[in-house]
mmCIF file of C-alpha atoms in Angstrom:
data_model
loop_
_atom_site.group_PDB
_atom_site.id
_atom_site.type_symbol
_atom_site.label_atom_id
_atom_site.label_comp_id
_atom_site.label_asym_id
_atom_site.label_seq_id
_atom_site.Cartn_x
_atom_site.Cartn_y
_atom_site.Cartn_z
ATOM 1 C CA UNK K 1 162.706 106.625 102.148
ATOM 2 C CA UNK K 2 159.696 105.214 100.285
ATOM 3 C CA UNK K 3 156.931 104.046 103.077
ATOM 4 C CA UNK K 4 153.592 102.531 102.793
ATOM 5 C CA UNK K 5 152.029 104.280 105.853
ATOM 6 C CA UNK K 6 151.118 108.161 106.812
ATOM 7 C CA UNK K 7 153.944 109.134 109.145
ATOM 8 C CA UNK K 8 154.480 112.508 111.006
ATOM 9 C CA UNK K 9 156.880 113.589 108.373
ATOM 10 C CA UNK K 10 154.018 113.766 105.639
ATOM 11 C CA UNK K 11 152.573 116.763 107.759
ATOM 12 C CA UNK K 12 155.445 118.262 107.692
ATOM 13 C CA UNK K 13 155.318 121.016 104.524
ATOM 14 C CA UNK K 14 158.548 119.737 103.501
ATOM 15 C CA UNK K 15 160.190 116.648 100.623
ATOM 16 C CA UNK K 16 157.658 114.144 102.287
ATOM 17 C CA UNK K 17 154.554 116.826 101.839
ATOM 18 C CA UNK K 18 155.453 117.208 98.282
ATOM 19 C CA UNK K 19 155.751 113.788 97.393
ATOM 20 C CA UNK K 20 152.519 112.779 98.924
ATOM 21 C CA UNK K 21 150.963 115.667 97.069
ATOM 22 C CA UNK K 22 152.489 114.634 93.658
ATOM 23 C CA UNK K 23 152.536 110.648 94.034
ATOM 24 C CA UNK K 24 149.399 110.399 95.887
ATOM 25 C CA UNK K 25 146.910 112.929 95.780
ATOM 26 C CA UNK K 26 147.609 114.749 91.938
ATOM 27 C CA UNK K 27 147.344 111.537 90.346
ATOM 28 C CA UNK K 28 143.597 111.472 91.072
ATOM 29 C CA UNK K 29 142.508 115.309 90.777
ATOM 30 C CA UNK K 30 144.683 116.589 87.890
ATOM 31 C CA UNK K 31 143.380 119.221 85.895
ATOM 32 C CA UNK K 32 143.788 122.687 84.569
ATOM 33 C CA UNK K 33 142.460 124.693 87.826
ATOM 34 C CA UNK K 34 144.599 122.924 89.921
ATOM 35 C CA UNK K 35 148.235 124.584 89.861
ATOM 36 C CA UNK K 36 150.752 125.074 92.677
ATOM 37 C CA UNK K 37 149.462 128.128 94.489
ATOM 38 C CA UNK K 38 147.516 128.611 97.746
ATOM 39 C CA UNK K 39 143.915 129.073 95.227
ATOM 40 C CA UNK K 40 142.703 128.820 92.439
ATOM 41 C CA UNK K 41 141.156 131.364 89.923
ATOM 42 C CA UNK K 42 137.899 130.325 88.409
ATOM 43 C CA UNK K 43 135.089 132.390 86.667
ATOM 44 C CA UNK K 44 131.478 132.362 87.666
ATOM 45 C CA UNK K 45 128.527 133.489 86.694
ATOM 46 C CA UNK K 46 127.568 136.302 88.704
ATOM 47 C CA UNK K 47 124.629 136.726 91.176
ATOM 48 C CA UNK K 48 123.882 132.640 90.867
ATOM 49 C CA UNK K 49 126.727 131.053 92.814
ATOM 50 C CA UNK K 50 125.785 128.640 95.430
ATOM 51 C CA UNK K 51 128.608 127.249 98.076
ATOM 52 C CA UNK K 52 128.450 124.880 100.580
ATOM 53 C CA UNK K 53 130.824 123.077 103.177
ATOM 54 C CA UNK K 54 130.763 119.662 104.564
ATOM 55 C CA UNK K 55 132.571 117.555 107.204
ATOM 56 C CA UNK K 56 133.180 113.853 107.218
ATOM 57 C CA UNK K 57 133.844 111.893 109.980
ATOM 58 C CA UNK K 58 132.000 108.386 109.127
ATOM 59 C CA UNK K 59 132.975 105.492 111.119
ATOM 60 C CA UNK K 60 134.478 103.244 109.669
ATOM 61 C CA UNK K 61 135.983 105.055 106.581
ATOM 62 C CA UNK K 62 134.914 101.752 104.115
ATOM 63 C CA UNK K 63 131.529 99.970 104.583
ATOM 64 C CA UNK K 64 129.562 98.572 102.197
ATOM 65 C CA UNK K 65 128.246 100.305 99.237
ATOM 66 C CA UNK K 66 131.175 103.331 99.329
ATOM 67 C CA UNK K 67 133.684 104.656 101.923
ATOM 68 C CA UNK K 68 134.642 108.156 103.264
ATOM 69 C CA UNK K 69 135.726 109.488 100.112
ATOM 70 C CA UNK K 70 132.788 108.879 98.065
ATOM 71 C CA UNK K 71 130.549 110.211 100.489
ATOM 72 C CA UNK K 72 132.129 113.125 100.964
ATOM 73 C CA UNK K 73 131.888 113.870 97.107
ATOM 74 C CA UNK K 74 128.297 112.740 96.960
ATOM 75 C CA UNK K 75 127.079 114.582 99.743
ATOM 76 C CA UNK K 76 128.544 117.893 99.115
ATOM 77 C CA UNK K 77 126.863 117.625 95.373
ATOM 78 C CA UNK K 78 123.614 116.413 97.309
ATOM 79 C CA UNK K 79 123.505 119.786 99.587
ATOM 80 C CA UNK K 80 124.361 121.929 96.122
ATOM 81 C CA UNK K 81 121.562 120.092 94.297
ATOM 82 C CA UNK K 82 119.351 120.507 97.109
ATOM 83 C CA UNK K 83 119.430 123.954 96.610
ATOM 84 C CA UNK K 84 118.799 123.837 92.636
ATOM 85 C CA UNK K 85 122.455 124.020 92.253
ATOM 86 C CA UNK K 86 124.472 122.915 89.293
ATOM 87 C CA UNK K 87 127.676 121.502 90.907
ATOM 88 C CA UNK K 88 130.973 123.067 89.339
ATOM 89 C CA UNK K 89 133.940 122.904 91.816
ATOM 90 C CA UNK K 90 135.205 121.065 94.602
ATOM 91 C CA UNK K 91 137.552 121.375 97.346
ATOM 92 C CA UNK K 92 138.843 119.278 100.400
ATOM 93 C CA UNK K 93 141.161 119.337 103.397
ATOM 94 C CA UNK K 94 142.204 115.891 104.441
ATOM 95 C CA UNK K 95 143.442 115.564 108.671
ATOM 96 C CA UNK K 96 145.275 112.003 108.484
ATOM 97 C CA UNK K 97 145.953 109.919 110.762
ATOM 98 C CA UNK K 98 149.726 108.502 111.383
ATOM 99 C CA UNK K 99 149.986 104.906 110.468
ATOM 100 C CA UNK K 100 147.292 105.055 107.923
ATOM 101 C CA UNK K 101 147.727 102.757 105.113
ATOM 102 C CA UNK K 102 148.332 104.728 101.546
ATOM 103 C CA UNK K 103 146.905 102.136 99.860
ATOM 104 C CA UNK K 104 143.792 102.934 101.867
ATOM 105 C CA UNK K 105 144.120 106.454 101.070
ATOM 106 C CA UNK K 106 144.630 105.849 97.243
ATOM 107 C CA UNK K 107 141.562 103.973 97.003
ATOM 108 C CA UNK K 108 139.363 106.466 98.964
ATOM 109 C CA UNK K 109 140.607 109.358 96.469
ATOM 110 C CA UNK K 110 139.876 106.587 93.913
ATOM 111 C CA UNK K 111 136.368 107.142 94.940
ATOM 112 C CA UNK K 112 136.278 110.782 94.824
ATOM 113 C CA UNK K 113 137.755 110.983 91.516
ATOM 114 C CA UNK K 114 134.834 108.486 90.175
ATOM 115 C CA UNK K 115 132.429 110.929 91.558
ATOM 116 C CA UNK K 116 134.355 113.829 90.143
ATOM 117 C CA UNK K 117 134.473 112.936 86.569
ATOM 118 C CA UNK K 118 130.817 111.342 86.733
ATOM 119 C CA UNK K 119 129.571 114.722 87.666
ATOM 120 C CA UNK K 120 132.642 116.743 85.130
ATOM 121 C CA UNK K 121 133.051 119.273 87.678
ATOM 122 C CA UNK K 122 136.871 119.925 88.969
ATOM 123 C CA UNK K 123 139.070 119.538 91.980
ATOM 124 C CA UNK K 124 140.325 123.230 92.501
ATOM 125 C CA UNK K 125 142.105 123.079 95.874
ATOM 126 C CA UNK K 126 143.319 120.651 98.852
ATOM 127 C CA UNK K 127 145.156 120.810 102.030
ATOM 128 C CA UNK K 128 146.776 118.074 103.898
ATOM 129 C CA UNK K 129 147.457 117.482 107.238
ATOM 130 C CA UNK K 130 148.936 114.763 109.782
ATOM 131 C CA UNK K 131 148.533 114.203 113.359
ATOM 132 C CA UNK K 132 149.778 111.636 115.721
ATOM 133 C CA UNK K 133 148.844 108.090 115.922
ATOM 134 C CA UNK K 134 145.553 107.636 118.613
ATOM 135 C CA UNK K 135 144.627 111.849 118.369
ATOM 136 C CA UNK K 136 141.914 110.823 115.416
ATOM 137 C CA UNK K 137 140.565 107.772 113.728
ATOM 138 C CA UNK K 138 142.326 107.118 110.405
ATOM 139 C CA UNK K 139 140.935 110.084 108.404
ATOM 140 C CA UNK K 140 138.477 113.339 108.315
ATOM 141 C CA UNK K 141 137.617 115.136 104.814
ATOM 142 C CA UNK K 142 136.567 118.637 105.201
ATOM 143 C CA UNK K 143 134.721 119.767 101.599
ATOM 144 C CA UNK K 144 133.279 122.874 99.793
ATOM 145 C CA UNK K 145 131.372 122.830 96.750
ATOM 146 C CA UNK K 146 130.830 125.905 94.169
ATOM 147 C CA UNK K 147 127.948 125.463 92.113
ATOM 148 C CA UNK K 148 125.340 127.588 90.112
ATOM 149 C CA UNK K 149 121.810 127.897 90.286
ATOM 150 C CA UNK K 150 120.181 126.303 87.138
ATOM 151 C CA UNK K 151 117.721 128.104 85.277
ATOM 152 C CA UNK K 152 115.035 128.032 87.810
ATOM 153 C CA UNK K 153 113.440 130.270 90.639
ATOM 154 C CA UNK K 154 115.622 129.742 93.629
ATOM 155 C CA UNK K 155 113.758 127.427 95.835
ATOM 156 C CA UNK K 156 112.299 127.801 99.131
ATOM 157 C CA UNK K 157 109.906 127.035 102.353
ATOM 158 C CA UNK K 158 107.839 130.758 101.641
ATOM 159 C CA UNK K 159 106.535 129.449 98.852
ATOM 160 C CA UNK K 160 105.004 126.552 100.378
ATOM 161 C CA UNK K 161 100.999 126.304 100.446
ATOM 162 C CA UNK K 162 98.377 124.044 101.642
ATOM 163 C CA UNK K 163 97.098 120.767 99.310
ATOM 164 C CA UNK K 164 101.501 120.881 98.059
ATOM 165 C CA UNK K 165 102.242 117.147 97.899
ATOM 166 C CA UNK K 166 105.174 115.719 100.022
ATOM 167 C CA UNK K 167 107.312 113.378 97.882
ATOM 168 C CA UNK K 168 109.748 111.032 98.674
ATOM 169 C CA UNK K 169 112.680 109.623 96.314
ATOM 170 C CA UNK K 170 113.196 106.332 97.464
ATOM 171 C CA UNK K 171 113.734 103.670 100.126
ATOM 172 C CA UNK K 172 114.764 105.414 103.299
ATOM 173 C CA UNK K 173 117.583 104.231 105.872
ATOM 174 C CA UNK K 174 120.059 102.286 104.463
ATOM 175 C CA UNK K 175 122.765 104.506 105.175
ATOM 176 C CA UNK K 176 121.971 104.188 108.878
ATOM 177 C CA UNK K 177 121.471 100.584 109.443
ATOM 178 C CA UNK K 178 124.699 99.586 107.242
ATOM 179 C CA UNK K 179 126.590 101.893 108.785
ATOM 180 C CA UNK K 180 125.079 100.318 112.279
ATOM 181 C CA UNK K 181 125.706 96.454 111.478
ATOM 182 C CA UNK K 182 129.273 97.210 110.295
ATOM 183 C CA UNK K 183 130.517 99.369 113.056
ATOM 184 C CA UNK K 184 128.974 96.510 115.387
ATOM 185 C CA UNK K 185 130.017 93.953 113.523
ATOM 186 C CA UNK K 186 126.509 92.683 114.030
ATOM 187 C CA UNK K 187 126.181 89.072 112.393
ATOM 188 C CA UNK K 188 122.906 89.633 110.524
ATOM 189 C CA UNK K 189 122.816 88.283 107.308
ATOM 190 C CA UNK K 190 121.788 90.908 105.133
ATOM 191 C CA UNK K 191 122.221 92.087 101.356
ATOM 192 C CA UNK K 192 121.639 95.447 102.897
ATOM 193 C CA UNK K 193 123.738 98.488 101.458
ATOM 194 C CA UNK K 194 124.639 101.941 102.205
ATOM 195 C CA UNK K 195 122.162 104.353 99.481
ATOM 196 C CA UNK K 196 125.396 106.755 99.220
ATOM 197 C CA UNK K 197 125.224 108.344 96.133
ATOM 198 C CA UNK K 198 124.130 111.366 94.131
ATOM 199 C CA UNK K 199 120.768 112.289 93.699
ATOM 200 C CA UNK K 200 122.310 115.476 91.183
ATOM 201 C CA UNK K 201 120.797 114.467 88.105
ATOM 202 C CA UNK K 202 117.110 113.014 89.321
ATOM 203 C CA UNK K 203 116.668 116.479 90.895
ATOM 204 C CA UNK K 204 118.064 118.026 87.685
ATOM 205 C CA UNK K 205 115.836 116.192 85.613
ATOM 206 C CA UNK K 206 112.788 116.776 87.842
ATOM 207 C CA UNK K 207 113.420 121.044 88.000
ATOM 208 C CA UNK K 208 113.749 120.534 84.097
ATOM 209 C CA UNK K 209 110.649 119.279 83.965
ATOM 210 C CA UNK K 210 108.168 120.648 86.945
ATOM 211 C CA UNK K 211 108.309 124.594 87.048
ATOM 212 C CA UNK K 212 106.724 124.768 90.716
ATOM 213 C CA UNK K 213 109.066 122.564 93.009
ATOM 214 C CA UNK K 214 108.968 124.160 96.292
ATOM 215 C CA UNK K 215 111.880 123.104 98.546
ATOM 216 C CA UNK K 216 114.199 119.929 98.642
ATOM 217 C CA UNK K 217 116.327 118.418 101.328
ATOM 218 C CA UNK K 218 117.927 115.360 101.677
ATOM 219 C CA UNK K 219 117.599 113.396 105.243
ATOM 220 C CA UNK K 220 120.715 112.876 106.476
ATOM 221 C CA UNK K 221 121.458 113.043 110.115
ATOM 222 C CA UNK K 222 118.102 112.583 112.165
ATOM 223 C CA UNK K 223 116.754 111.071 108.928
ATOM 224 C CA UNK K 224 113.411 111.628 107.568
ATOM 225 C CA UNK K 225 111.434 112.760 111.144
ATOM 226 C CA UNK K 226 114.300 115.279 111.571
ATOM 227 C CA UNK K 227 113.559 116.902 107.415
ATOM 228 C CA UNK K 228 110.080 116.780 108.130
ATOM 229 C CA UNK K 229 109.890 118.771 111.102
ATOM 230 C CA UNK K 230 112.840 121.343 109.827
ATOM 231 C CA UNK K 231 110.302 121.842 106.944
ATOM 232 C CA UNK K 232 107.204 122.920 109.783
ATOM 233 C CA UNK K 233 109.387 125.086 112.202
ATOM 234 C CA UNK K 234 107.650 128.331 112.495
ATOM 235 C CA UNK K 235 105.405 127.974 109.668
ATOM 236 C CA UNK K 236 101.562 127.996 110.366
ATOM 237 C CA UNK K 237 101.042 125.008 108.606
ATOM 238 C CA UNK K 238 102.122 121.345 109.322
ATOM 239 C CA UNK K 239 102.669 118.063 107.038
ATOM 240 C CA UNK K 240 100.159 115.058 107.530
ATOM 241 C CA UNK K 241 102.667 111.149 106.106
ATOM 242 C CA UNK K 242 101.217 108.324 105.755
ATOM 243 C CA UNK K 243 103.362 105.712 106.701
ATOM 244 C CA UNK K 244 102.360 102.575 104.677
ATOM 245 C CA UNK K 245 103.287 104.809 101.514
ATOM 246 C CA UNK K 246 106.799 105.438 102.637
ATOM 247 C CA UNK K 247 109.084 103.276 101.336
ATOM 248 C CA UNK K 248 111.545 101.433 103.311
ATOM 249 C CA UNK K 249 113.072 97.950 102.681
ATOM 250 C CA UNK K 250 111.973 94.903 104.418
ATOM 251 C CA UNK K 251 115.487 94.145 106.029
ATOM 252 C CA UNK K 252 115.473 98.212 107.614
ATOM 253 C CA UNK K 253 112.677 97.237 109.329
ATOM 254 C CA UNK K 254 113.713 94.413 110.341
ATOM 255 C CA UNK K 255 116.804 95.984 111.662
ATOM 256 C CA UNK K 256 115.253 98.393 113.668
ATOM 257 C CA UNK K 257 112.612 96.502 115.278
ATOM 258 C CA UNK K 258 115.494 94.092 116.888
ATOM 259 C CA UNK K 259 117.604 97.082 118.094
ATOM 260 C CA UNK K 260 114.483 99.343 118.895
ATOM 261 C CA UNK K 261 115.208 102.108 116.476
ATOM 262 C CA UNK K 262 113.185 104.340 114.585
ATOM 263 C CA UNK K 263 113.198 103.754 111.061
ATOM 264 C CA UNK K 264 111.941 107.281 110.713
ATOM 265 C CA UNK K 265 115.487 108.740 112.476
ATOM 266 C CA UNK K 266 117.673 106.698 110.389
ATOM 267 C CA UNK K 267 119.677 108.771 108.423
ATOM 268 C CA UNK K 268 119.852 108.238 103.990
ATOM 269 C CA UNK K 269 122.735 109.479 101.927
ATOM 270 C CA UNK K 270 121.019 109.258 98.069
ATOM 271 C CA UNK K 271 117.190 110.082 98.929
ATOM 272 C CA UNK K 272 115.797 113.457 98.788
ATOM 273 C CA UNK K 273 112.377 114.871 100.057
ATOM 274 C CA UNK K 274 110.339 117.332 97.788
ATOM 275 C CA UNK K 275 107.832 119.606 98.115
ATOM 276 C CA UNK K 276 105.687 120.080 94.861
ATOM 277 C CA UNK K 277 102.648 121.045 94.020
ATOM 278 C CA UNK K 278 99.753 118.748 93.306
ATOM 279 C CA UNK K 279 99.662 119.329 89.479
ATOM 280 C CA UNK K 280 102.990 118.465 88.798
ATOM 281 C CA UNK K 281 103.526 115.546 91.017
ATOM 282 C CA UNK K 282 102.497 112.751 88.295
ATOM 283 C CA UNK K 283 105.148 114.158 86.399
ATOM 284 C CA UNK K 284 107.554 114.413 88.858
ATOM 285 C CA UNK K 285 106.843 110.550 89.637
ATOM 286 C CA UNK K 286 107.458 109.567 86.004
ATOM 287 C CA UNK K 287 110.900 111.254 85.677
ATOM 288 C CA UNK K 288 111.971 109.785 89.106
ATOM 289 C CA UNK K 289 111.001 106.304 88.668
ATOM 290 C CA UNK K 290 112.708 106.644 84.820
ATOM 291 C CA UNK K 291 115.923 106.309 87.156
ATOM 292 C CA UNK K 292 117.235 103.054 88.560
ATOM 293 C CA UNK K 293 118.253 104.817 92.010
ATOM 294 C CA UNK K 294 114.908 106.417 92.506
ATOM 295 C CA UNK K 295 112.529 103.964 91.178
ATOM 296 C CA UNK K 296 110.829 103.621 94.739
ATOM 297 C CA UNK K 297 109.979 107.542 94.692
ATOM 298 C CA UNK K 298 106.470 107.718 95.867
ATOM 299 C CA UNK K 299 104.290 109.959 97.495
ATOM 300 C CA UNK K 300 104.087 110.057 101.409
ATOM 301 C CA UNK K 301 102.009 113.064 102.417
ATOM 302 C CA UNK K 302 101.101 116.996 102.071
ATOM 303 C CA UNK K 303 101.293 120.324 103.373
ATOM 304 C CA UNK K 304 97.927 120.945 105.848
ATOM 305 C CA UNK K 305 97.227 123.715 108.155
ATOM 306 C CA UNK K 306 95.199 121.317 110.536
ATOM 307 C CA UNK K 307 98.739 120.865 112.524
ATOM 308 C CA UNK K 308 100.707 124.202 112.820
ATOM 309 C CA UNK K 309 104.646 123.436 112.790
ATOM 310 C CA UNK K 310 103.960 119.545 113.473
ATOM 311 C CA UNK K 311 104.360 116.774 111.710
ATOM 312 C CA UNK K 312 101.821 114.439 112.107
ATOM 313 C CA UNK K 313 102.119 110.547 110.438
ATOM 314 C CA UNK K 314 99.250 108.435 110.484
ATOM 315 C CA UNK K 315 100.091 104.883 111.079
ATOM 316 C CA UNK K 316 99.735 101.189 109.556
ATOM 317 C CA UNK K 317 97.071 100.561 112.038
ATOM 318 C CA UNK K 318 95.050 103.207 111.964
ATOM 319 C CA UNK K 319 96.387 105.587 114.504
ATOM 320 C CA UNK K 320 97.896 108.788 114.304
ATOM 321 C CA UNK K 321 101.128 109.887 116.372
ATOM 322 C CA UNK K 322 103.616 113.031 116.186
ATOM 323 C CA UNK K 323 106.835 112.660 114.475
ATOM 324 C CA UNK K 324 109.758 115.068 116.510
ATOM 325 C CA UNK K 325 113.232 115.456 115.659
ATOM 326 C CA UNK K 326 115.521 113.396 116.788
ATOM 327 C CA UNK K 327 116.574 114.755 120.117
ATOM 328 C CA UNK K 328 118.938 112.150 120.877
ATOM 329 C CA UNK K 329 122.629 110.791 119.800
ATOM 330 C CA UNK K 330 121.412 107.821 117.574
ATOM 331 C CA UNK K 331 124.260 107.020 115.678
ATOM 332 C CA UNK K 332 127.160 109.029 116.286
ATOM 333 C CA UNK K 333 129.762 109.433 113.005
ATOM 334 C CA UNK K 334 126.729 108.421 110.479
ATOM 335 C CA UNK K 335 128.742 110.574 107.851
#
């Protein structure tokens, strides 16, 4: 019996399984890895493979600017390119909820197969499963990504010195405050969108061109405070931002000043932080801002031994004032 919902029975491993597999799911991730076994074999070059796993659990699964399923594609490329990675596989386990609408469903794999093909990497492996009605919230994607390092020394915080530039790709905290208004339902007139997306081929294009980038991270969860400080731990040298050169849009601010949140926590889903050296980071600017999504990259501090394992951000008015982690549950489900 044909249904338009998830029901127990498509949990099940048996006809219902199958045909959600085949009518639903193949449809959007068809291609030659992907065969009916428990794996799939792929070829790699050796002694360069980077992997990395992901969980999504954003609430709720659409808001504006993406939904569930992009993100998890986007952000599992983000973590592989964060760590000079050329994304080449994918893989996801899907937990469903019962009474979830397959519609829904189809257009959140809809999402993920966009991604997919934009990046012309493959789907090699999924799992499905159901539970009852009320035990979740409509729908959790569990991801790994296989990539390979590009041509480029691998990257990382030892090779960090004083005078390296801190660099920022773009407008910081969209994610967070879009996710915030929807899930409130906060009547705030806004154009305001989530900045999920890849930030694969800026970063790409920026390694091809700078020979000396440092370290990259993107600031997800605890946002840009959170990178910062993950950058200083145990190092005996600290980062000095200036906070009138970080970008952030006019209506994040606004945001956050009427519900008392720090812009700096607020988590992004397309930015990236860099650390580069000095020398390069003209060019680095020029290949950034050559890119619609990054053309707010912009320079918001440096390495500095004068605070050890602190990060410390001088303000608009002429203060200065210690930036910590976020130590508290902001925004629970940001992604």
């Amino acid at each position: 019996m044909k249904t338009n919902i998830i029901t127990l029975s498509h949990g099940n491993g048996g006809k219902q399984t199958h045909e959600l597999i085949d009518n639903v799911f193949r449809p959007f991730f068809s291609n030659p890895y992907l065969k009916n076994l428990d794996g799939a074999l792929v070829s790699l070059p050796q002694n360069r493979i980077v992997v990395s796993v992901d969980s999504f659990v954003v609430k709720p699964i659409f808001f504006r600017g993406g939904n569930i399923g992009k993100l998890s594609i986007t952000g599992t490329i983000n973590d592989l390119a964060c760590m000079g990675a050329k994304p080449l596989f994918i893989s996801a386990g899907f937990i469903l909820e019962e009474g979830l609408e397959i519609e829904k469903l189809k257009e959140i794999l809809f999402s993920m197969a966009e991604e997919i093909q934009r990046h012309q990497i493959f789907f090699i492996a999924g799992d499905t499963k159901v539970v009852p009605k009320g035990e979740m919230d409509s729908l959790f994607i569990t991801t790994t990504g296989i990539g390979v390092l590009l041509d480029y020394p691998p990257l990382g915080l030892d090779q960090v010195e004083e005078g390296d530039v801190v660099l920022l790709s773009g407008n910081v905290g969209e994610h967070g405050a879009t996710i915030y208004l929807e899930r409130n339902q906060l009547e705030i007139a806004t154009n305001l969108s989530s900045d999920c997306d890849s930030i694969y081929f800026q970063v790409e294009a920026v390694l091809r061109e700078c020979k000396n980038v440092k370290v990259i991270r993107d600031p997800t969860r605890g946002g840009l405070a959170t990178v910062l400080n993950e950058f200083v731990k145990y190092q005996n040298w600290g980062i000095e931002i200036y906070e009138n050169e970080i970008p952030i849009k006019d209506e994040v601010h606004g945001i956050c000043d009427l519900l008392g949140i720090d812009v700096m926590h607020l988590a992004s889903e397309g930015r990236f932080v860099m650390i580069i050296p000095e020398k390069e980071t003209k060019k680095a600017l020029e290949v950034l801002r050559s890119f619609p999504e990054t053309k707010e990259a912009n320079v918001i501090g440096r390495v500095t031994h004068k605070y050890p394992s602190q990060v410390v951000m001088h303000t608009r008015i002429g203060g200065k004032r210690i930036l910590s982690m976020l130590s508290h549950e902001l925004l629970p489900r940001i992604c």
